Short mmCIF file of C-alpha atoms and ligand atoms in Angstrom, two decimals:
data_model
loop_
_atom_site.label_atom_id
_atom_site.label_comp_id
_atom_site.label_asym_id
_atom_site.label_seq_id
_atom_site.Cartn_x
_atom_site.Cartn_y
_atom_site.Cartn_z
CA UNK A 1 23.84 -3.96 -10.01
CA UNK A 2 24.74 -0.70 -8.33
CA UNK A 3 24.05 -0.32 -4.54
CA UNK A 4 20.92 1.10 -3.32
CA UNK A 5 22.24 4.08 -0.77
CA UNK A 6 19.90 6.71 0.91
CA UNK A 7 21.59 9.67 0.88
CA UNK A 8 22.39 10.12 4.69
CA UNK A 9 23.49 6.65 5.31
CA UNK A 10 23.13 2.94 4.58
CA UNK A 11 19.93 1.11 4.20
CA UNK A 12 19.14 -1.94 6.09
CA UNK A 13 19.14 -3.82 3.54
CA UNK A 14 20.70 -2.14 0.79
CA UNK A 15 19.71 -4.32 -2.32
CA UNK A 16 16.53 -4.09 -4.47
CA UNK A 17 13.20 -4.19 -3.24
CA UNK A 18 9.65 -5.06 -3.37
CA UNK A 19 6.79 -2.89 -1.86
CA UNK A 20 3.47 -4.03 -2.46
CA UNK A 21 1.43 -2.32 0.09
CA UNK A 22 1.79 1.77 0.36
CA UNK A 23 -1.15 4.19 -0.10
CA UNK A 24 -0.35 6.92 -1.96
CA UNK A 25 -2.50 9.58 -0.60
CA UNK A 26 -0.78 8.16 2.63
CA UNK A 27 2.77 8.99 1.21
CA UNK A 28 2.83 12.54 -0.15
CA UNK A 29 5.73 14.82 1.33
CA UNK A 30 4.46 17.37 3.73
CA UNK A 31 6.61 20.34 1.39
CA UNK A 32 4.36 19.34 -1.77
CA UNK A 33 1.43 19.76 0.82
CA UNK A 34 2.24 23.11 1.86
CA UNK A 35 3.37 24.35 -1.26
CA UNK A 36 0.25 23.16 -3.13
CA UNK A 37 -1.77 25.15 -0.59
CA UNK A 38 0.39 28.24 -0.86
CA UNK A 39 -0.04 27.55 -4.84
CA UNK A 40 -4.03 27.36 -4.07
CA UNK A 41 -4.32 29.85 -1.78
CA UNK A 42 -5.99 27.39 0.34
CA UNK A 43 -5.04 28.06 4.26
CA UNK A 44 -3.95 25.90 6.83
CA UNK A 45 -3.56 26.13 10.39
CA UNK A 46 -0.04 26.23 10.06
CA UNK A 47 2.53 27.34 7.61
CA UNK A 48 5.88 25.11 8.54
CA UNK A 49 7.02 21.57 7.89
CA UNK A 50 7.43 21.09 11.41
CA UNK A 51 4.10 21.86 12.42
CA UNK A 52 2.08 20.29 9.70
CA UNK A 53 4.27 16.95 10.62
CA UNK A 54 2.75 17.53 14.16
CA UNK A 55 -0.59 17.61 12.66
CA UNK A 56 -0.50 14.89 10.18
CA UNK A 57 1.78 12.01 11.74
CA UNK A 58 0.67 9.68 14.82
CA UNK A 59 3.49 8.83 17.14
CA UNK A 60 2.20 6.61 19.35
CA UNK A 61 -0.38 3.95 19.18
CA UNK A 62 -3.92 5.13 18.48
CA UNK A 63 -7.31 3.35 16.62
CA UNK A 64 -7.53 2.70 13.15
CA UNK A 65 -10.15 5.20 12.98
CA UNK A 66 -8.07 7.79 14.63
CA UNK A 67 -5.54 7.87 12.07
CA UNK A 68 -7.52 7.78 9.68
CA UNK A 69 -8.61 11.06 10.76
CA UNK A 70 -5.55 12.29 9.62
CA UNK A 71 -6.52 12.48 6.21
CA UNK A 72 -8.63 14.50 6.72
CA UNK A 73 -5.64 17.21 7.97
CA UNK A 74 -4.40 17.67 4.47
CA UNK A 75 -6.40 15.60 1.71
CA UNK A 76 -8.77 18.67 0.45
CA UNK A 77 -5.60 20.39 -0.44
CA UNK A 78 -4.37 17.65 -3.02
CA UNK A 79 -7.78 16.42 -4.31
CA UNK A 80 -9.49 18.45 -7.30
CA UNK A 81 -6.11 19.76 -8.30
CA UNK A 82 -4.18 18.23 -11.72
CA UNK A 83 -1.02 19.39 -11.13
CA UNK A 84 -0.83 18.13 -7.40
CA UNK A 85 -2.19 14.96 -8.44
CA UNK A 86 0.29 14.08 -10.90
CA UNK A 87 2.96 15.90 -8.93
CA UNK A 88 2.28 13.52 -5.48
CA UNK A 89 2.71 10.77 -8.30
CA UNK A 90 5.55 11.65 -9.79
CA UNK A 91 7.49 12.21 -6.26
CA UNK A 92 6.28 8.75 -4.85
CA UNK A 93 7.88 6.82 -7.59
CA UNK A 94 11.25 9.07 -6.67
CA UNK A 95 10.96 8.42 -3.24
CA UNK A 96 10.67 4.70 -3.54
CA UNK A 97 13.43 4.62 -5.75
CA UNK A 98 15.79 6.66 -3.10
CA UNK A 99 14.77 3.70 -1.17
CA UNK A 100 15.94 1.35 -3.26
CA UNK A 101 12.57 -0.23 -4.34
CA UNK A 102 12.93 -1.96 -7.31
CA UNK A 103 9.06 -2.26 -8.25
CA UNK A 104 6.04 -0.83 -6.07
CA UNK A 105 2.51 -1.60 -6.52
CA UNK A 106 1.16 1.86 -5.03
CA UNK A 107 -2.83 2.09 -4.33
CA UNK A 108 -5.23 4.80 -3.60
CA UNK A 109 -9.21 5.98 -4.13
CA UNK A 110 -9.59 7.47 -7.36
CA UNK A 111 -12.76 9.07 -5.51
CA UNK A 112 -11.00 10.53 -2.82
CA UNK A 113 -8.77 12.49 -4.94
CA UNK A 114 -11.67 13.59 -7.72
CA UNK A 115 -14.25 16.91 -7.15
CA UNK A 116 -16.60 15.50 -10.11
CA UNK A 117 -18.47 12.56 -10.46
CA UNK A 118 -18.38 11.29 -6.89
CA UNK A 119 -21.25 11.41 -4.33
CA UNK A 120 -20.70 12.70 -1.75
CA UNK A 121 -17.95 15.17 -3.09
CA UNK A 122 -14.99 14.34 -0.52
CA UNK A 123 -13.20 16.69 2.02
CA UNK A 124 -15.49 19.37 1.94
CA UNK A 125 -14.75 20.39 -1.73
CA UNK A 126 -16.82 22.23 -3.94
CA UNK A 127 -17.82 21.04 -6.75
CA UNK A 128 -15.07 20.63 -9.92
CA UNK A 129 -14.61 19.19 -12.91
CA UNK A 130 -12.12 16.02 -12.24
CA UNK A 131 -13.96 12.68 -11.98
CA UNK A 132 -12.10 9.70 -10.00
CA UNK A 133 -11.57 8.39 -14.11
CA UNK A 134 -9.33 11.38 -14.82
CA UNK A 135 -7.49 10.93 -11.27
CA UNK A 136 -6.18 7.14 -12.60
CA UNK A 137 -5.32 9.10 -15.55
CA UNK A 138 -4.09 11.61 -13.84
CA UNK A 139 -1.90 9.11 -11.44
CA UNK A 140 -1.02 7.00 -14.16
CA UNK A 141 0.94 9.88 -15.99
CA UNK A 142 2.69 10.91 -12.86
CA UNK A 143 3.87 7.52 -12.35
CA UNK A 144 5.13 6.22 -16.08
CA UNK A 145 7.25 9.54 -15.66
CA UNK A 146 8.63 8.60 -12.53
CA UNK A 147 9.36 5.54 -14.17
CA UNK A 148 11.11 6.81 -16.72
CA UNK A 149 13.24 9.61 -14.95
CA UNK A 150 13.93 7.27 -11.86
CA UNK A 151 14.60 4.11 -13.43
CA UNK A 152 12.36 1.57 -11.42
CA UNK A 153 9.05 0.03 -11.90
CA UNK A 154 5.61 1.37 -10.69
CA UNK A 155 1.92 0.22 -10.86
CA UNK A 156 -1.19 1.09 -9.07
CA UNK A 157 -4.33 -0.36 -7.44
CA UNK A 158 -7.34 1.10 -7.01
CA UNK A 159 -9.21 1.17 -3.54
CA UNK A 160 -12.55 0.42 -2.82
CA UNK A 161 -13.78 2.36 0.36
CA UNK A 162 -15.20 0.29 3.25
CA UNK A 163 -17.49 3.02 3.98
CA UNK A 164 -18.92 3.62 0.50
CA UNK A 165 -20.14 0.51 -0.96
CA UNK A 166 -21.59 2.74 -3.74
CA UNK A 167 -18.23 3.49 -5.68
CA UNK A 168 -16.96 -0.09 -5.62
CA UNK A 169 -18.77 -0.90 -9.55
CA UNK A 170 -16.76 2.22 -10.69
CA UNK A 171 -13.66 1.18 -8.96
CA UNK A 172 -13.84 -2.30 -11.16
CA UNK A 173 -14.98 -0.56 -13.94
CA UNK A 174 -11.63 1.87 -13.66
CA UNK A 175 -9.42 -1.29 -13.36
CA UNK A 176 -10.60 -2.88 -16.24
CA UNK A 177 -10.41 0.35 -18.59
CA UNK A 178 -6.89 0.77 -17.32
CA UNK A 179 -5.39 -2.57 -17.07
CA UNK A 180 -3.31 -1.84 -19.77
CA UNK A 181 -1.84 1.50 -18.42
CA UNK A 182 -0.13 0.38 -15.34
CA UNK A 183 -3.64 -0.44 -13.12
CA UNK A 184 -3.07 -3.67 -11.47
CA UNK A 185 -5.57 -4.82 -8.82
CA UNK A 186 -8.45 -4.01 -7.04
CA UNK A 187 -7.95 -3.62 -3.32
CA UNK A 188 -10.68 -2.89 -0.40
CA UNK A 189 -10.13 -0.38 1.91
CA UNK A 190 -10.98 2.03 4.62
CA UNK A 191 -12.27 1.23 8.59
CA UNK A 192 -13.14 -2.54 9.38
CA UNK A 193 -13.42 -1.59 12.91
CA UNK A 194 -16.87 0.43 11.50
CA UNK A 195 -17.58 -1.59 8.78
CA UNK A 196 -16.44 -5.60 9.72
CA UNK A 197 -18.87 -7.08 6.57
CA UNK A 198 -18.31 -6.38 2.85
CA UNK A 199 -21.46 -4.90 1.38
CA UNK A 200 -23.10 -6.17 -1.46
CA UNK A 201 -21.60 -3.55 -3.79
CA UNK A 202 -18.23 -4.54 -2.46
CA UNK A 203 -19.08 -8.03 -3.32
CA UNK A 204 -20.37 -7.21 -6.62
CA UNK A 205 -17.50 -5.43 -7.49
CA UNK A 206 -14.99 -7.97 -6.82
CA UNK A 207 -17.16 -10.78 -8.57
CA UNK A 208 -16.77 -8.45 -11.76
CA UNK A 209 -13.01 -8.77 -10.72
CA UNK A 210 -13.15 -12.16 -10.62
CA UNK A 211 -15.15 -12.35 -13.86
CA UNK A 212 -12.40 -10.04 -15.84
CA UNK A 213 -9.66 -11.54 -14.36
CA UNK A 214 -8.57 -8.34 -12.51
CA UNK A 215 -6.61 -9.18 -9.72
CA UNK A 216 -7.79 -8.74 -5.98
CA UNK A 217 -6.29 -7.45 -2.27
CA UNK A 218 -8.27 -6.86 0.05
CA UNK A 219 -7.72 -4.88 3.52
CA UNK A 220 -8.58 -7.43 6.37
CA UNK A 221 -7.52 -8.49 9.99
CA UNK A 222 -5.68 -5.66 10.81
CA UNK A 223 -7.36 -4.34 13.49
CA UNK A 224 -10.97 -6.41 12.49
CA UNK A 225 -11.42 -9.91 13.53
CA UNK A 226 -9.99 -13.43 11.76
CA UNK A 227 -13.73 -13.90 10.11
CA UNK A 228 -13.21 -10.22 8.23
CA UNK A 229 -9.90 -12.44 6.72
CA UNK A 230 -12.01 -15.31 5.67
CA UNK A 231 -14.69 -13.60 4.02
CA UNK A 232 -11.77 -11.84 1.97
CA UNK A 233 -11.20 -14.78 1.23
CA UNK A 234 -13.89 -16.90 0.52
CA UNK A 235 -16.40 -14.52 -0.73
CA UNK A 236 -14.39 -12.20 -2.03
CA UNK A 237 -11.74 -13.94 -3.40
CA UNK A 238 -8.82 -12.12 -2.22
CA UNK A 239 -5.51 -13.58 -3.68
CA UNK A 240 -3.20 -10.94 -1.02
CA UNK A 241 -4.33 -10.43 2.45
CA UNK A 242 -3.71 -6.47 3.21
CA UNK A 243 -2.44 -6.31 6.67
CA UNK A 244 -4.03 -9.86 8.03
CA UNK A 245 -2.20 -9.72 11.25
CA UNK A 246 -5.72 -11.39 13.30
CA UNK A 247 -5.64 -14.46 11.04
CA UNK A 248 -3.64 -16.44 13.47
CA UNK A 249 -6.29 -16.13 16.23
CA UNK A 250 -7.76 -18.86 14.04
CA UNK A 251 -5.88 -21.59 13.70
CA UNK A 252 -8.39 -23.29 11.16
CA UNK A 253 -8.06 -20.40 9.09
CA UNK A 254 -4.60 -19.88 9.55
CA UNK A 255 -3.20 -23.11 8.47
CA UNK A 256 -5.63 -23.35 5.36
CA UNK A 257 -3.78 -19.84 4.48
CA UNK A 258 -0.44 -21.57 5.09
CA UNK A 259 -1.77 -24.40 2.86
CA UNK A 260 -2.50 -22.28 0.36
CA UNK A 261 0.56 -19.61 0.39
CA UNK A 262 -1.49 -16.73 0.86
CA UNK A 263 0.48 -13.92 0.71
CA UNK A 264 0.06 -10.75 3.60
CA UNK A 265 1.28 -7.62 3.23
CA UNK A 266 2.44 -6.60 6.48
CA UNK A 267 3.17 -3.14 7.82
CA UNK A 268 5.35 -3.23 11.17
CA UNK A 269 5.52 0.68 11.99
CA UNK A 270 1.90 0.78 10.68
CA UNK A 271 0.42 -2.12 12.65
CA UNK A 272 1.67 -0.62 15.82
CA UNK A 273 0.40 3.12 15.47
CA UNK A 274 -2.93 1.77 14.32
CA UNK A 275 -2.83 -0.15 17.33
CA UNK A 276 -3.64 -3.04 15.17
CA UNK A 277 -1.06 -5.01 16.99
CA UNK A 278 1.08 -5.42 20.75
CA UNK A 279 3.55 -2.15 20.37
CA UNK A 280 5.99 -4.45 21.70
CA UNK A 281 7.42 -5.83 18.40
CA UNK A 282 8.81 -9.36 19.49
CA UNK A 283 4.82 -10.10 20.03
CA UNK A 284 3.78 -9.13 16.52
CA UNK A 285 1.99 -11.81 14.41
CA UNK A 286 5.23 -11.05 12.04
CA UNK A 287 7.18 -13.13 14.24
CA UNK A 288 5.04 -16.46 13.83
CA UNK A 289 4.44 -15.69 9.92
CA UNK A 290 8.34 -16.29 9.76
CA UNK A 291 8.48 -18.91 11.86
CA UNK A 292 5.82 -20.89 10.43
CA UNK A 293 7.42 -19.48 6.64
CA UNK A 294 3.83 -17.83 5.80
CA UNK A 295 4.57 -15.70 2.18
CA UNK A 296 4.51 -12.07 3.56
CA UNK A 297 6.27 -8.60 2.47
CA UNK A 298 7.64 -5.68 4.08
CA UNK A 299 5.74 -2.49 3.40
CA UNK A 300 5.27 1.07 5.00
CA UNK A 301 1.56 1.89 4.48
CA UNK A 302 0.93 5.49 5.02
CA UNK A 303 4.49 6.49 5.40
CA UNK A 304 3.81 10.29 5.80
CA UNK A 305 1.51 9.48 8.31
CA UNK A 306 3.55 7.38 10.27
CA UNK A 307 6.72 10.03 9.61
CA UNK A 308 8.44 6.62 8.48
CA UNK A 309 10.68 5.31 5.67
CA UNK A 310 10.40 1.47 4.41
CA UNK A 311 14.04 1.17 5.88
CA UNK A 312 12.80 1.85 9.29
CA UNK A 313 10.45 -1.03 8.87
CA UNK A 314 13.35 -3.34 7.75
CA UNK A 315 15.77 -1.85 10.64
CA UNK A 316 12.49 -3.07 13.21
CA UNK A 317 12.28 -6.47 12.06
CA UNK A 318 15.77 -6.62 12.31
CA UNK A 319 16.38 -5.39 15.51
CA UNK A 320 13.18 -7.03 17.03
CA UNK A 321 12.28 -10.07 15.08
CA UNK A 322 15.88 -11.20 13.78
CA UNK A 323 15.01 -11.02 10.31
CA UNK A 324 18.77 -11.72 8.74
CA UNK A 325 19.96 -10.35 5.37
CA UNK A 326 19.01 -13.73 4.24
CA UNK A 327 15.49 -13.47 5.32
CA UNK A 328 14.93 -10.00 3.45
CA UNK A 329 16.49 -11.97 0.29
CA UNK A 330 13.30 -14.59 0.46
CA UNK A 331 10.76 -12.36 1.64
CA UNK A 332 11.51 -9.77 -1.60
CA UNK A 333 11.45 -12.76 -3.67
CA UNK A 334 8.10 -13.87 -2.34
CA UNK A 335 7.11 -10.43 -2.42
CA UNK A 336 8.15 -10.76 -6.74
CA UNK A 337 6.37 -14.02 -6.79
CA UNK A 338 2.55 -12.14 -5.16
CA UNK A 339 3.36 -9.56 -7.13
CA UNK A 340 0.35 -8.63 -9.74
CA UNK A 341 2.58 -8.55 -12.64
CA UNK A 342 1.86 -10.47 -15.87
CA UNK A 343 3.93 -13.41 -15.99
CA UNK A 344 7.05 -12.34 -18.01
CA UNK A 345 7.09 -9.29 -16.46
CA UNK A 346 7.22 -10.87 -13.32
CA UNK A 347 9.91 -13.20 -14.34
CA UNK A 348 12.08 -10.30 -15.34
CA UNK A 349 11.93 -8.99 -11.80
CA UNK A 350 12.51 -11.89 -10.02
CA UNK A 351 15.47 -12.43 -12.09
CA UNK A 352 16.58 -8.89 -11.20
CA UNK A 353 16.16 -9.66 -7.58
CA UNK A 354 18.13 -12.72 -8.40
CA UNK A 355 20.91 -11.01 -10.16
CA UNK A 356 21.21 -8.80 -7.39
CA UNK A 357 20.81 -10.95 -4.57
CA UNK A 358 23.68 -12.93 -6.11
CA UNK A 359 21.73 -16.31 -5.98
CA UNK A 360 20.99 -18.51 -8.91
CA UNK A 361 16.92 -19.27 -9.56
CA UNK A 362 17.30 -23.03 -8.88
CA UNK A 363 17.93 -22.49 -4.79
CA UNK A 364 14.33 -22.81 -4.91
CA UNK A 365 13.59 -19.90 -2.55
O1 2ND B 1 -3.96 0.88 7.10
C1 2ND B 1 -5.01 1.19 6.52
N1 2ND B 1 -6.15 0.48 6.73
C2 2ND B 1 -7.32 0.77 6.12
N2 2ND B 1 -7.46 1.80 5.29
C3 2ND B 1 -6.38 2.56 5.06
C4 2ND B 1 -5.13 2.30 5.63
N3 2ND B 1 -4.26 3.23 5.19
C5 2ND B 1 -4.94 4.04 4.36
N4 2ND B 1 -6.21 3.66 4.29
C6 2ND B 1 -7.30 4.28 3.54
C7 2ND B 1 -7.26 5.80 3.63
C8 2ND B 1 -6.94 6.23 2.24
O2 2ND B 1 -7.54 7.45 1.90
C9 2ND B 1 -7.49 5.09 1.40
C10 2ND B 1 -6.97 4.99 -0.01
O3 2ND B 1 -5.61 5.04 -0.09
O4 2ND B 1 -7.17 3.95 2.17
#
């Protein structure tokens, strides 16, 4: 297995990896942004890399809801376009595999990236002719490409929005029809400081999950309380806990999750920009998921948001939490093992991981 190098220096940990929480509309390079809008002759307030980084990124702890603001900075110039779409795609998978990611499970809102088909139309668009079931088409080209010219693995899952309980029966409805082209789960999304209880179409949706055996994440405790967790949970039916950081503030809950090796996808640089969690890392929840050996994963979220790699979140855990080479070893395998992969599939990755990690399968990790 060759070495996974950055080109400017050494990783972290410089060995495959697993990435199973990253937004894709959160991880588009700010050059595709202002070339798409120089392509569209749509006009932003500013014209430089520099600048638009200014406007886009938040570098020091804010709300949930303020960042999510930031969306709104650049999404309009992506959405109802064909070429961008599959372009932002396409340069995610290559990204991830400069990283040295092995496989990624990327998700995003089919809605917020359509002009057709969605009500309300998003970002202030007017009205096209791409509906949120050509985006996953769309997204699903970009990525079996990037597969193919960057050698790693890539499949998607499709958001729900928090705030628009409406789309959540067409999310499903998109996972199903595209389960066999690289969709992989269902996840729920958006501001749980605004919206703390699942509507009934969420709920509906994910019971038509459940009922097609489509698999399920679900965005919860990151910045909303421990019960937001449990209903994932229990009404819901998560099977990965998106963030989940709050879940400790209830013991009950927490040690049924331990019980049960729930998995959480947790998002360091994230978690302390969206002021989810203490800025001062040897606080974060992180610590006592290791300590107690919960099943988590290393991810970066919104990485163009944050102006972050995944390395930086492996050089922070390092640095802050003492996470050894060792550690990253177990936590990518566990990462393989939550992973929404069919079962050989899934095999053949963690036996990549293996291969690479030098370790033979019966250590029992
Ligand atoms: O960290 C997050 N928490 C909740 N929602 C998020 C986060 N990052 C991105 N999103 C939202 C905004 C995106 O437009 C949407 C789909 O990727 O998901």
């Amino acid at each position: 297995m060759a070495e996974h190098c950055t080109n400017d220096r050494q990783q972290t940990f410089n060995k495959p990896k697993v990435e199973l929480h990253v937004h894709l509309d959160g991880a588009i390079r700010l050059e595709t942004i202002l070339d798409v809008a120089k392509q569209r002759g749509i006009s932003l307030p500013v014209d430089t890399v520099q600048a638009l980084k200014a406007l886009c990124t938040v570098s020091r702890p804010a709300t949930l809801t303020e960042f999510l603001g930031k969306f709104d900075e650049y999404m309009h110039v992506i959405a109802g376009d064909r070429k961008a779409i599959k372009r932002i795609a396409h340069e995610f998978v290559e990204t991830k595999a400069k990283e040295g990611v092995a496989y990624v499970e990327v998700r995003y809102s089919p809605h917020l990236l359509a002009n057709s088909g969605v009500e309300p139309i998003p970002w202030k668009q007017t009205e096209g002719d791409i509906t949120p079931d050509e985006v996953v088409r769309l997204v699903n080209e970009g990525l079996s490409k990037g597969e193919k010219d960057f050698k790693i693995k890539a499949r998607s899952i499709l958001c729900c929005m928090r705030h628009m309980p409406s789309w959540s029966m067409d999310v499903v409805e998109l996972c199903k029809k595209y389960r066999n082209d690289g969709v992989v789960a269902i996840d729920l999304a958006g501001d749980e400081s605004l919206n703390c209880e699942a509507y009934p179409g969420h709920q509906r949706a994910y019971e038509e999950a459940v009922k097609c055996g489509i698999h399920r994440t679900v965005h919860a405790g990151e910045v909303g309380p421990p019960s937001v967790v449990k209903e994932a949970v229990d009404v819901l039916k998560a099977e990965r806990i998106g963030h989940g950081y709050h879940t400790v503030e209830d013991q009950t809950l927490y040690r049924r999750l331990l019980d049960d090796n729930m998995h959480f996808e947790v998002c360091p640089i994230s978690s302390k920009l969206t002021g989810a969690c203490d800025p001062d890392f040897t606080k974060h929840p992180l610590v006592r998921f290791k300590k107690d050996k919960a099943k988590y994963s290393l991810n970066t979220d919104d990485p163009l948001i944050f102006d972050s790699t995944l390395d930086k979140d492996y050089e922070t855990v390092k640095k802050y939490m003492g996470f050894t080479e060792d550690d990253f070893k177990t936590m990518n395998i566990n990462a393989a093992h939550a992973s929404f992969l069919p079962e050989k599939e899934k095999k053949d990755l963690l036996n990549l991981l293996y291969e690479a990690y030098n370790m033979v399968e019966s250590t029992g990790l």
